[in-house]
XYZ file of C-alpha atoms in Angstrom:
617
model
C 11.148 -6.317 15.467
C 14.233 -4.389 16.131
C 15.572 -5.589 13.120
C 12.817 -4.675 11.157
C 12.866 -0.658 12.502
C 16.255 -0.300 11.549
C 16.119 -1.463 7.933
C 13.361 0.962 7.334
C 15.036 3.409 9.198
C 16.888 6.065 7.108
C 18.922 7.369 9.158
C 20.632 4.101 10.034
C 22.184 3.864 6.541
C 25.139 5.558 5.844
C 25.782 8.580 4.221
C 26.516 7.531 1.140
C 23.868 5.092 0.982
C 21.385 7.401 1.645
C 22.721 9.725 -0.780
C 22.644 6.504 -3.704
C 18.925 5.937 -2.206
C 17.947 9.165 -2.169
C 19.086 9.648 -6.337
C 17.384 6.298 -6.790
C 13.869 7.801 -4.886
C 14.289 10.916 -7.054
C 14.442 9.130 -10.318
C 11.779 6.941 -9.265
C 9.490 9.831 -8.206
C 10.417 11.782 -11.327
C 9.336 9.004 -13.401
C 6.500 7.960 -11.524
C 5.282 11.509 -11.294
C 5.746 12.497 -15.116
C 3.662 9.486 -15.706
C 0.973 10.293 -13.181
C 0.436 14.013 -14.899
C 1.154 12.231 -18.578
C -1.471 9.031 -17.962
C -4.465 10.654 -18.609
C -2.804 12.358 -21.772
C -1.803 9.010 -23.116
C -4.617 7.014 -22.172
C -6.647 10.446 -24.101
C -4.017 9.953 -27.129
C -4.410 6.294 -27.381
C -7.938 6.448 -27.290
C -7.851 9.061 -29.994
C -5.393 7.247 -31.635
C -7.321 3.819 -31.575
C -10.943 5.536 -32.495
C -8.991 7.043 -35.905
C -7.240 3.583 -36.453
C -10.795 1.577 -36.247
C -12.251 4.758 -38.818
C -9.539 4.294 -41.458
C -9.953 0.528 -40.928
C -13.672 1.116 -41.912
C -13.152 3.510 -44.570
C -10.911 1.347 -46.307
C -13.167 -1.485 -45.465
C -15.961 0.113 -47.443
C -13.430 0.983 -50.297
C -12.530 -3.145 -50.498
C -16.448 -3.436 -50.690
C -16.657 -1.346 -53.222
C -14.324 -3.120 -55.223
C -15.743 -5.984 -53.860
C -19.382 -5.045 -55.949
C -17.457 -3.789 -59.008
C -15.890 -7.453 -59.314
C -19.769 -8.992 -58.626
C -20.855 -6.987 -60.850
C -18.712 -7.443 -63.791
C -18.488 -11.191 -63.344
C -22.453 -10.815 -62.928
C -22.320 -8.973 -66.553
C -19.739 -11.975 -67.749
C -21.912 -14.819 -66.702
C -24.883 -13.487 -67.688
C -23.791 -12.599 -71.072
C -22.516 -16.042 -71.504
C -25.672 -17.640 -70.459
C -27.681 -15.799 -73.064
C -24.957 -16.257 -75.812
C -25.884 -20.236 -74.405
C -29.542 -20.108 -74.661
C -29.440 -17.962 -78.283
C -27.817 -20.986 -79.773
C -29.462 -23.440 -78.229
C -32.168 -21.967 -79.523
C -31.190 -21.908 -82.947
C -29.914 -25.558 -82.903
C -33.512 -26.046 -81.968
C -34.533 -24.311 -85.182
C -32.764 -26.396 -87.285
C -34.440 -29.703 -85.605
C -37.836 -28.299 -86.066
C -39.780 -28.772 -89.916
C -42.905 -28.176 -90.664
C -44.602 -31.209 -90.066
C -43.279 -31.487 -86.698
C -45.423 -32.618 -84.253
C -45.904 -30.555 -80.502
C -44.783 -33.385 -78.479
C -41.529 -33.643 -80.751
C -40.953 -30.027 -80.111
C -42.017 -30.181 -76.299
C -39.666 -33.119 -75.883
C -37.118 -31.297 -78.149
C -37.355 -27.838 -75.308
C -37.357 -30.013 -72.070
C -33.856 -31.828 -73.237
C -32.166 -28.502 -74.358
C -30.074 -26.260 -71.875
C -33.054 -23.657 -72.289
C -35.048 -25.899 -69.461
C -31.640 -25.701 -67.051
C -31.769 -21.778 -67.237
C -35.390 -20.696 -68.183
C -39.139 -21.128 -68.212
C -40.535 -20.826 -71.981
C -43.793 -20.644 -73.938
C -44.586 -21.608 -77.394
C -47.888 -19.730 -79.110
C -48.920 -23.246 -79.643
C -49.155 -23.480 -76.258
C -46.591 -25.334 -75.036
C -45.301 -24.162 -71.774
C -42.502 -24.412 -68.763
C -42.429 -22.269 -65.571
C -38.758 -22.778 -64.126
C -39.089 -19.902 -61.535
C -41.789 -17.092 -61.583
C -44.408 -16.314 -65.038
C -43.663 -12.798 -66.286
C -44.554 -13.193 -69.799
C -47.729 -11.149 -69.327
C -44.668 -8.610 -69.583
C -43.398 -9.225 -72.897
C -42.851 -7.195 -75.620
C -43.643 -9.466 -78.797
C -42.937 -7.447 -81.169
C -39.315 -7.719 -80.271
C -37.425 -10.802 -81.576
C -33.712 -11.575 -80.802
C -33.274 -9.258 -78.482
C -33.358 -9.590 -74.610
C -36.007 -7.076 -72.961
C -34.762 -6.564 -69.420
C -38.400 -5.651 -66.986
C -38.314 -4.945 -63.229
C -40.840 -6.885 -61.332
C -42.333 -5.876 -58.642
C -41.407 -8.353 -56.055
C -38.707 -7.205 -53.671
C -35.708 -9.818 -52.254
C -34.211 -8.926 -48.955
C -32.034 -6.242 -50.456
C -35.048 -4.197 -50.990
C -34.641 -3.976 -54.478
C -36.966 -4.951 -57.609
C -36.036 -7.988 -59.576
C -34.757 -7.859 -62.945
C -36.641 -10.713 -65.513
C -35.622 -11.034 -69.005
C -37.422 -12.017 -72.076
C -36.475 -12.695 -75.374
C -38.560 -14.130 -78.461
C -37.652 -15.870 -81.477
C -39.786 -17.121 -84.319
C -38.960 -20.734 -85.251
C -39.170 -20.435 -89.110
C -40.753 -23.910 -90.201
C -43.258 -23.884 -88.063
C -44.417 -20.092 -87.581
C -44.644 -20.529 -83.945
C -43.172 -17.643 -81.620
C -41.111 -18.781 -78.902
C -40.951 -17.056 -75.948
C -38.385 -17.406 -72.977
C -38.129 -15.870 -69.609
C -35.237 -15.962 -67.381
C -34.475 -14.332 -63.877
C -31.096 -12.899 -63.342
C -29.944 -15.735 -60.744
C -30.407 -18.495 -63.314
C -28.800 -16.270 -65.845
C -25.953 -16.314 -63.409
C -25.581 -19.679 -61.505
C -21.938 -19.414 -61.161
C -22.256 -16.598 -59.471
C -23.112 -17.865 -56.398
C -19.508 -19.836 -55.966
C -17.851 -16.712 -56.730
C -20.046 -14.150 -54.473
C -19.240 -16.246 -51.735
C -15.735 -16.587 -51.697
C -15.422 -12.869 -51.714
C -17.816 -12.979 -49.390
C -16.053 -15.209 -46.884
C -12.725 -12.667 -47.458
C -14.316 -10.150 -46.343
C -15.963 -11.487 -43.623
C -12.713 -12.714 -41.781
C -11.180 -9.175 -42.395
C -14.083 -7.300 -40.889
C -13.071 -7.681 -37.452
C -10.985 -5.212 -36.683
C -9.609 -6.173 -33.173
C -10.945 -9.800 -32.467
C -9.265 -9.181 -29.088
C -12.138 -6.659 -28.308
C -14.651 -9.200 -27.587
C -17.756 -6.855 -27.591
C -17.157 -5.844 -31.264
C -20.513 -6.012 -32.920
C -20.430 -5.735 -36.591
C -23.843 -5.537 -38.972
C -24.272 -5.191 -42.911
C -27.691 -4.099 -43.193
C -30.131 -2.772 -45.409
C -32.824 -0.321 -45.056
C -36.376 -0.440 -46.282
C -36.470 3.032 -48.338
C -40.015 2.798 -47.274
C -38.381 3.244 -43.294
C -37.101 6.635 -44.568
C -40.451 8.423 -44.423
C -40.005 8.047 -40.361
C -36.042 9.339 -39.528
C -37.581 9.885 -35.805
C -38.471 6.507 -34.997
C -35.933 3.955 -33.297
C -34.488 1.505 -36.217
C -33.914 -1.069 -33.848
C -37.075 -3.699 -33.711
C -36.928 -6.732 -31.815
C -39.848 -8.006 -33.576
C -38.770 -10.154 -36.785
C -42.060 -9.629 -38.804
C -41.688 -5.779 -38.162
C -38.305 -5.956 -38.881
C -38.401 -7.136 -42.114
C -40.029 -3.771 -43.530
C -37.404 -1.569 -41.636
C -34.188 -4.054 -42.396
C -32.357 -6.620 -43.439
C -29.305 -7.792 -41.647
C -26.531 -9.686 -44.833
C -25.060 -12.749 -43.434
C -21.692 -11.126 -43.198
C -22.756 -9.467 -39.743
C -21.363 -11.258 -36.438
C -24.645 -10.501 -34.786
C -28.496 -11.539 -35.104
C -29.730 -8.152 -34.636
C -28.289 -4.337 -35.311
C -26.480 -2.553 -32.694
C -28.095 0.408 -32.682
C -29.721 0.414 -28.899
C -31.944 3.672 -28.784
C -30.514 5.971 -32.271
C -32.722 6.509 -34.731
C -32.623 6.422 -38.544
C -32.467 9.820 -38.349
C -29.580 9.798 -36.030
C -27.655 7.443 -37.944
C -28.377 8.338 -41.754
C -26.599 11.422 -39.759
C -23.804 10.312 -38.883
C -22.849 8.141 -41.800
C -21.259 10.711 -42.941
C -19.355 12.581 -40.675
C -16.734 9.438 -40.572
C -16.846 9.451 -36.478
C -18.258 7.201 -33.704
C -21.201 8.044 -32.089
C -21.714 7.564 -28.445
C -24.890 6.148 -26.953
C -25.873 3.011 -24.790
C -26.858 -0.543 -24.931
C -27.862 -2.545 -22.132
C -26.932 0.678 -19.668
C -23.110 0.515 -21.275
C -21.729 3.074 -22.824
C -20.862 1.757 -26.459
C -19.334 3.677 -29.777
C -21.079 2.716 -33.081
C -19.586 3.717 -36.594
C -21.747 4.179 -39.207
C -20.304 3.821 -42.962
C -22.843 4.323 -45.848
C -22.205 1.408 -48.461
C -24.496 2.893 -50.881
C -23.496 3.058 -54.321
C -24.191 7.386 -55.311
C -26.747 5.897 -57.885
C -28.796 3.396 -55.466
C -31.963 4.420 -54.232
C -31.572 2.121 -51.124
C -29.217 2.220 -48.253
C -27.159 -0.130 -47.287
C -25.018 0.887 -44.259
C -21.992 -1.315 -42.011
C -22.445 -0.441 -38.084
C -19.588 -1.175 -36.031
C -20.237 -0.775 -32.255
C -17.403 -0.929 -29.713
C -18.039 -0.974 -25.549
C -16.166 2.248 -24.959
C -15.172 0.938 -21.342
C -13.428 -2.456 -22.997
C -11.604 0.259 -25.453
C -10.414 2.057 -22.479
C -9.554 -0.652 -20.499
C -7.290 -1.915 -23.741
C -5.648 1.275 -23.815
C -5.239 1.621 -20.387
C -3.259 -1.674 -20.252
C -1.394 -0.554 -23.354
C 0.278 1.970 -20.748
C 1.368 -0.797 -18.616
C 3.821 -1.736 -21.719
C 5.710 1.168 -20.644
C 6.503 -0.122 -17.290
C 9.316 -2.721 -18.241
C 10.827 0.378 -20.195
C 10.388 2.997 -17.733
C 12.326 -0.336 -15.049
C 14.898 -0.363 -17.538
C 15.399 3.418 -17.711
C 15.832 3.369 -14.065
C 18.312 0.371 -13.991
C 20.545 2.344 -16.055
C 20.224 5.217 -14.401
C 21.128 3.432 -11.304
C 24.543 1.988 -12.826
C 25.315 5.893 -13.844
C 25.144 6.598 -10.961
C 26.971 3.980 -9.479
C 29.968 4.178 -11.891
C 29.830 8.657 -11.251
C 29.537 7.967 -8.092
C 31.902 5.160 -7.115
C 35.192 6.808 -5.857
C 32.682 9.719 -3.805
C 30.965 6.990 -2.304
C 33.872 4.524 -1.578
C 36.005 7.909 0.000
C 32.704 9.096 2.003
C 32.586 5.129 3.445
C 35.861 4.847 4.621
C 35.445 8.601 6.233
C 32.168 7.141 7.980
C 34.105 3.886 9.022
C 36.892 6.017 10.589
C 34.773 8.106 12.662
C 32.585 5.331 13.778
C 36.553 3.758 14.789
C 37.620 6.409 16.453
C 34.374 7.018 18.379
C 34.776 3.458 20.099
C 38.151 4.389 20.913
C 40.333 3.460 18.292
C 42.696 6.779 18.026
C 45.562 5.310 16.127
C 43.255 4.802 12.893
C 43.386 6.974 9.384
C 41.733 7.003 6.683
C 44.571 7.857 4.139
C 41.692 9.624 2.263
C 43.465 11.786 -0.235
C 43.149 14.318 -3.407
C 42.197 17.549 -4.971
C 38.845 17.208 -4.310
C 36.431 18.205 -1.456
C 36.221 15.133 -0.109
C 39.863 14.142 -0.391
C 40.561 17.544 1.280
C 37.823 17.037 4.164
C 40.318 13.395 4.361
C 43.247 14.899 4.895
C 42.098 17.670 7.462
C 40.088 14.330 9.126
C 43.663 12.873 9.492
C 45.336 15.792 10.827
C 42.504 16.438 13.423
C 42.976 13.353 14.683
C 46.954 13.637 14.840
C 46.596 16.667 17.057
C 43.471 14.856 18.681
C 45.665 11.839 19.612
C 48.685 13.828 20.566
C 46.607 15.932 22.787
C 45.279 13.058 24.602
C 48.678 11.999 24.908
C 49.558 15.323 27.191
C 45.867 15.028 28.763
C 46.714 11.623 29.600
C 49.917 12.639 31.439
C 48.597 15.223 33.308
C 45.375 13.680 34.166
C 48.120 10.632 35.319
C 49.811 13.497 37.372
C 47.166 15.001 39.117
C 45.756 11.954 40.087
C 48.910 11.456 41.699
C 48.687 14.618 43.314
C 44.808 14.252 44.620
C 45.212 10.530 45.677
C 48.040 11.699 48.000
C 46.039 14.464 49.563
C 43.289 12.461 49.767
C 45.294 9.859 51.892
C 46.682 12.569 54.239
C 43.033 14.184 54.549
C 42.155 10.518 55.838
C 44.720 10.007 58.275
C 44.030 13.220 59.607
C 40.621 12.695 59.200
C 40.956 9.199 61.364
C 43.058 10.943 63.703
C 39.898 13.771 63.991
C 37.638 10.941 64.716
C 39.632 8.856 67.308
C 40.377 11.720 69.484
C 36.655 12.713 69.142
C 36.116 9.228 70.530
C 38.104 9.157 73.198
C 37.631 12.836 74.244
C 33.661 11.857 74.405
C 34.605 8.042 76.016
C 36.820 10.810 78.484
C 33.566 12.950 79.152
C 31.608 9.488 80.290
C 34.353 8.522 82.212
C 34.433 11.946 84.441
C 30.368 11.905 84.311
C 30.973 8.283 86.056
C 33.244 9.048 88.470
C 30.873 12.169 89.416
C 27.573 10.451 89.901
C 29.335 8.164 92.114
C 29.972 11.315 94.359
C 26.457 12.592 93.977
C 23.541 11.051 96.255
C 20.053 12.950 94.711
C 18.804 10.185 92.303
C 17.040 12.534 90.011
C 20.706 14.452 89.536
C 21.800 10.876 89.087
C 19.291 9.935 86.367
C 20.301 13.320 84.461
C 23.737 12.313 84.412
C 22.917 8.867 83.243
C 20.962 10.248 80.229
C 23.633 12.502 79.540
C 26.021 9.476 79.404
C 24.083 7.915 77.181
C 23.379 10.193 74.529
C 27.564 10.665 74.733
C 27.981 7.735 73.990
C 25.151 7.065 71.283
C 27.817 10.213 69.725
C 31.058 8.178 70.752
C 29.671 4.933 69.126
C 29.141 6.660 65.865
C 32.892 8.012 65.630
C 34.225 4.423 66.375
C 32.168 3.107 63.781
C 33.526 5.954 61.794
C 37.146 5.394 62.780
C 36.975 1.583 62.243
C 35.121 2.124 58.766
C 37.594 2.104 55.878
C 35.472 4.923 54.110
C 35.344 7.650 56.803
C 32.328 8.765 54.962
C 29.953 5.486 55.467
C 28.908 4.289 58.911
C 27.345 0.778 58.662
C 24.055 1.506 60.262
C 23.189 -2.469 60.982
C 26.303 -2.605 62.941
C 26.205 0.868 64.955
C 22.490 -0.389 65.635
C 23.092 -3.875 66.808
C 26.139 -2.596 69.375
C 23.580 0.382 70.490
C 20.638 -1.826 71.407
C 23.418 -4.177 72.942
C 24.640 -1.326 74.923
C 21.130 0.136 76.423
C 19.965 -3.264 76.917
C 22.857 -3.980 79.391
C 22.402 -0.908 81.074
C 18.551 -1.814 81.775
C 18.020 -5.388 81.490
C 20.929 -7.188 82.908
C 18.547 -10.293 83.316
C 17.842 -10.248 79.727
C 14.350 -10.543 79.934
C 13.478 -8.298 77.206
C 12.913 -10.387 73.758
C 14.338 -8.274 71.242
C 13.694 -8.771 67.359
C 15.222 -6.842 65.089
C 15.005 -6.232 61.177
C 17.514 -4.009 59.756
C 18.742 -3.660 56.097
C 22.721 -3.509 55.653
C 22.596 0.489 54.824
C 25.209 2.704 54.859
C 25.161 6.250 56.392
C 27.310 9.453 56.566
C 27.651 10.885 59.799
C 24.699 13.656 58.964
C 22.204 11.278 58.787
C 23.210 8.379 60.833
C 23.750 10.651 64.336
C 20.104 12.006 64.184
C 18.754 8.832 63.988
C 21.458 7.243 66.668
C 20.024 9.974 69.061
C 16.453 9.450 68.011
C 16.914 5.315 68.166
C 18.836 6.055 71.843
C 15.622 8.131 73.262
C 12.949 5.436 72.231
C 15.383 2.185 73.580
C 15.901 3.809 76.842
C 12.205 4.784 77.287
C 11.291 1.115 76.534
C 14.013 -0.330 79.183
C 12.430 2.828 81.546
C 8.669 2.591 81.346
C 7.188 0.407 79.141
C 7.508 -2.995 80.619
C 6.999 -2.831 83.993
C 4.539 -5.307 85.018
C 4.651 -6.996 82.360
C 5.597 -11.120 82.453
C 6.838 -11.157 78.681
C 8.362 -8.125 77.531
C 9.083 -7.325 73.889
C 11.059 -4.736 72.011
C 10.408 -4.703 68.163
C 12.931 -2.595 65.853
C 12.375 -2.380 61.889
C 15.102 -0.052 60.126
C 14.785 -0.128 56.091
C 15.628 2.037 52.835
C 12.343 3.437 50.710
C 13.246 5.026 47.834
C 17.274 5.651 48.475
C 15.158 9.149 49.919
C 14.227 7.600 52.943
C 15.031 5.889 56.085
C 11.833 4.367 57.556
C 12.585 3.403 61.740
C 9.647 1.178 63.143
C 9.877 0.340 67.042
C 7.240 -1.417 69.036
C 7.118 -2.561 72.465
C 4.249 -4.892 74.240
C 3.921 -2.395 77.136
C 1.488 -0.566 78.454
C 1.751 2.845 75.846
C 1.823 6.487 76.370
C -0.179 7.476 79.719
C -1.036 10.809 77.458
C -2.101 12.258 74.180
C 1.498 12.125 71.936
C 1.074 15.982 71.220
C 1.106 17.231 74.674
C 3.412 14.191 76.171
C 6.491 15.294 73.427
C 6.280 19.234 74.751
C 6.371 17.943 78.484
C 9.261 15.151 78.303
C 12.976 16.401 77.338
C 13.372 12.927 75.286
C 9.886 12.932 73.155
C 10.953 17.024 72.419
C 14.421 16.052 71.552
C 12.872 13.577 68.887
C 10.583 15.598 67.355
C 12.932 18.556 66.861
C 15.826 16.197 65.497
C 12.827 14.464 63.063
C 10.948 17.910 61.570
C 13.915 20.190 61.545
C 17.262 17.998 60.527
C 15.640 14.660 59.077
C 12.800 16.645 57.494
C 10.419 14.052 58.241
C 7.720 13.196 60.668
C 6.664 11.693 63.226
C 3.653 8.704 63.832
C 2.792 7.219 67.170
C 0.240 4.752 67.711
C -1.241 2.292 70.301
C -0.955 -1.404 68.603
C -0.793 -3.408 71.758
C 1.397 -0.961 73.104
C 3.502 1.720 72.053
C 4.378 1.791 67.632
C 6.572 5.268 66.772
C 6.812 5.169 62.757
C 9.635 7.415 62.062
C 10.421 8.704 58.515
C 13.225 10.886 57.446
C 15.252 12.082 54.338
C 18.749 10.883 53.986
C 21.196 13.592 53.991
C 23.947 13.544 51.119
């Protein structure tokens, strides 16, 4: 986890990577940002850019369409001029086979075998007669002979459009009988159909614009002219009967029905012409449909090509289109990266070995240099480095020596200051061991026993003093008294004094602590008082006596001094007892005004004290 915190911490790096990272993150973030504000511009631009590409697509579209109908139409004129050229001498071939005593089945038999039957329906006006298609000869001008009459029938095909018949009459000579023959313009032209289709199928696999844009919807339709007396009704019928007298969708369109959604004619008729998408919804999606009039300028009837796109697929494709960018905009960095790498190298490599140094010399490597040199800042801010740390070694060089010298100087007064120091304590001993001595030899001369017992407790509280400055003078740091010790010979001490049977069990738990003299005679004093006023009071009449003393460290603040005794306790309230009794007083002034602690007395099967002081530095 460490690991991890420190490669994504910054300031870890050095400086010269952070500067590299930081031109790197600045690049990045210019890049990044520029396309952030430009995105929406683009993705605007594209879309623009992509609605006018599928427009000019269209318009040319219609143009190829256009040319498309020219080359129907003058193949249509071709054929159909052909055809007739056919029939006219068939006819006349027929003519010549025909005399005047022909009989009517000759000349039936003679019609049904010529190439008139393949293309026409005829009529004799000796009644013989053949329907090939449709009977328009109710329509016939007689009086015209050798000449094709071209009549519009009523009948509309799915283009909305009337039907163009044609006649044409011929009077066979021999026999005086008019000959009539019909023909409808797709018999006229049966080659036509080959040829219409192949253009047909051309232009079919070119309509799709974008085949990637899989909701393209693209219809060739016609409209009813008779759906033009109501622009404000919806075009779009779902209903194929009621369809058929608003539209007619040409097998060229990719779909079964227009995509129109909710527009109406009016609506579209107004758009055709503006040569831009308009935007409305199918199926709750937003969709743009182009509208391109087909119409020839002299046609009565539409015909119109509606190209609908879902607007959000468009986006989505231009949106992506901005992705392209990204292995550009990578590559732009990476060589913005090596620039400024190869600027940047000698900087960087100089700024290194500075960083290096210092971290050397910081674990204590003084010796070190960077030989960092030249004209520029950084080979200057080398050069004063190396200097610094000439004058910084050569001063610790004279530091060292004097440091070396004084050391000298304090380790010798230190060593006097202890001899004398030793010398202060052992005379202090034996001037106090002196003072017992004489207070010995003077209760021996002295009869009252309560004089007596005030010169014993005066011995004893000497010598709880003396036993401290032996400890001290034995020590070998004048300045640490080992309490466990000076303890163990105290309680040895008392205990001979008052129980030379040894019938007092004594258990003791102390902690190896050492004290200065501050600290330590307090509690020697304090630890003398309670001892002796076990030995004194607290066991008599008792079969089993026991002395409990617990001495430990809380805190390094505190010295906590437990002693218990199985006796019989304090005959009196603590309070008033400690003001009455030199010994209790003595403790509790020593405790509250040197040790700044307190004292805690309780009964638990006799007499607990629970003494807690500071430790004096």
């Amino acid at each position: 986890m460490k690991k991890l915190t420190k490669l994504f911490n910054f300031n870890s790096y050095s400086f010269s990577t952070r500067v590299i990272c930081s031109l790197i993150l600045f690049i990045v973030f210019f890049i990044f940002i520029k396309i952030a504000l430009t995105s929406t511009k683009i993705e605007n631009n594209s879309l623009n850019n992509e609605i006018d590409y599928i427009t000019k697509t269209l318009l040319l579209t219609k143009e190829q369409i256009k040319i498309i109908g020219k080359s129907l139409g003058m193949q249509t004129e071709l054929e159909m001029d052909l055809t007739k050229k056919i029939i006219e001498d068939e006819i006349k071939n027929i003519d010549l086979k025909i005399d005047k005593y022909s009989s009517k089945d000759y000349i039936t038999d003679i019609l049904q075998k010529s190439a008139i039957s393949n293309y026409c329906s005829y009529k004799t006006s000796n009644d013989i007669k053949y329907i090939k298609d449709d009977d328009n000869f109710d329509k016939n001008n007689l009086e015209i002979l050798k000449d094709w009459q071209i009549v519009k029938v009523e009948e509309k095909n799915k283009t909305f459009s009337k039907k163009n018949y044609f006649l044409y009459n011929y009077l066979l000579k021999e026999q005086k009988v008019l000959l009539e023959v019909g023909c409808s313009k797709s018999f006229l032209n049966l080659n036509h159909m080959g040829f219409e289709m192949s253009l047909k199928e051309h232009l079919k696999a070119n309509l799709l614009i974008d085949p990637t844009l899989s909701s393209t919807k693209m219809a060739i339709v016609w409209i009813n002219p008779k759906a033009l007396d109501n622009l404000n009704s919806i075009l779009f019928e779902e209903n194929e009967e009621i369809r058929k007298n608003k539209y007619t969708i040409s097998m060229l369109s990719n779909v079964e029905n227009i995509p129109t959604g909710n527009l109406t004619l009016g609506e579209i008729l107004n758009q055709k012409d503006t040569h831009k998408p308009i935007s409305h919804k199918i199926d709750k999606e937003e969709v743009l449909t182009w509208i391109i009039d087909l119409s020839t300028n002299n046609s009565s009837r539409k015909l119109l090509l509606l190209y609908s796109v879902d607007k959000k697929q468009l986006e989505e494709k231009n949106h992506s289109q901005i992705f392209f960018l990204l292995p550009e905009t990578l590559l732009a960095i990476s060589i913005s990266i090596v620039l400024i790498l190869f600027f940047f190298r000698r900087i960087i490599n100089n700024i290194n070995t500075l960083t290096k140094t210092a971290i050397k010399v910081n674990k204590g490597e003084k010796n070190i240099r960077s030989n960092v040199k030249g004209d520029d800042d950084i080979g200057i801010l080398g050069e004063s480095f190396d200097s610094m740390l000439d004058i910084f070694e050569n001063n610790i060089k004279i530091l060292d020596e004097k440091v070396e010298e004084k050391t000298k100087e304090i380790t010798k007064s230190l060593e006097e200051k202890e001899i004398l120091l030793k010398e202060i304590h052992h005379r202090v001993k034996n001037n106090l061991a002196l003072t017992i001595s004489l207070i010995e030899l003077q209760e021996e001369e002295i009869e009252d026993e309560k004089t007596k017992k005030v010169l014993v407790d005066i011995q004893e509280r000497i010598y709880t003093m003396e036993l401290l400055h032996r400890k001290l003078y034995e020590s070998t740091n004048l300045n640490k008294i080992p309490f466990k010790s000076y303890t163990l010979d105290l309680i040895k001490t008392i205990s001979k004094t008052y129980d030379k049977d040894e019938k007092v069990k004594i258990e003791t738990s102390i902690e190896n602590i050492d004290l200065n003299i501050e600290t330590a005679m307090p509690y020697g004093i304090i630890l003398n008082e309670l001892i002796t006023n076990c030995f004194k009071y607290a066991f008599k009449n008792q079969d089993e006596p026991k002395l409990e003393i617990t001495i430990s460290k809380k805190n390094n603040e505190e010295i906590s001094l437990i002693l218990k005794d199985n006796g019989k306790g304090l005959s009196k309230d603590f309070s008033k007892l400690s003001n009455e009794t030199l010994g209790l007083r003595l403790i509790n002034m020593i405790v509250n005004f040197q040790l700044m602690g307190k004292v805690i007395y309780e009964f638990d099967n006799g007499a607990k004290f629970t003494i807690l002081g500071k430790i004096k530095e």
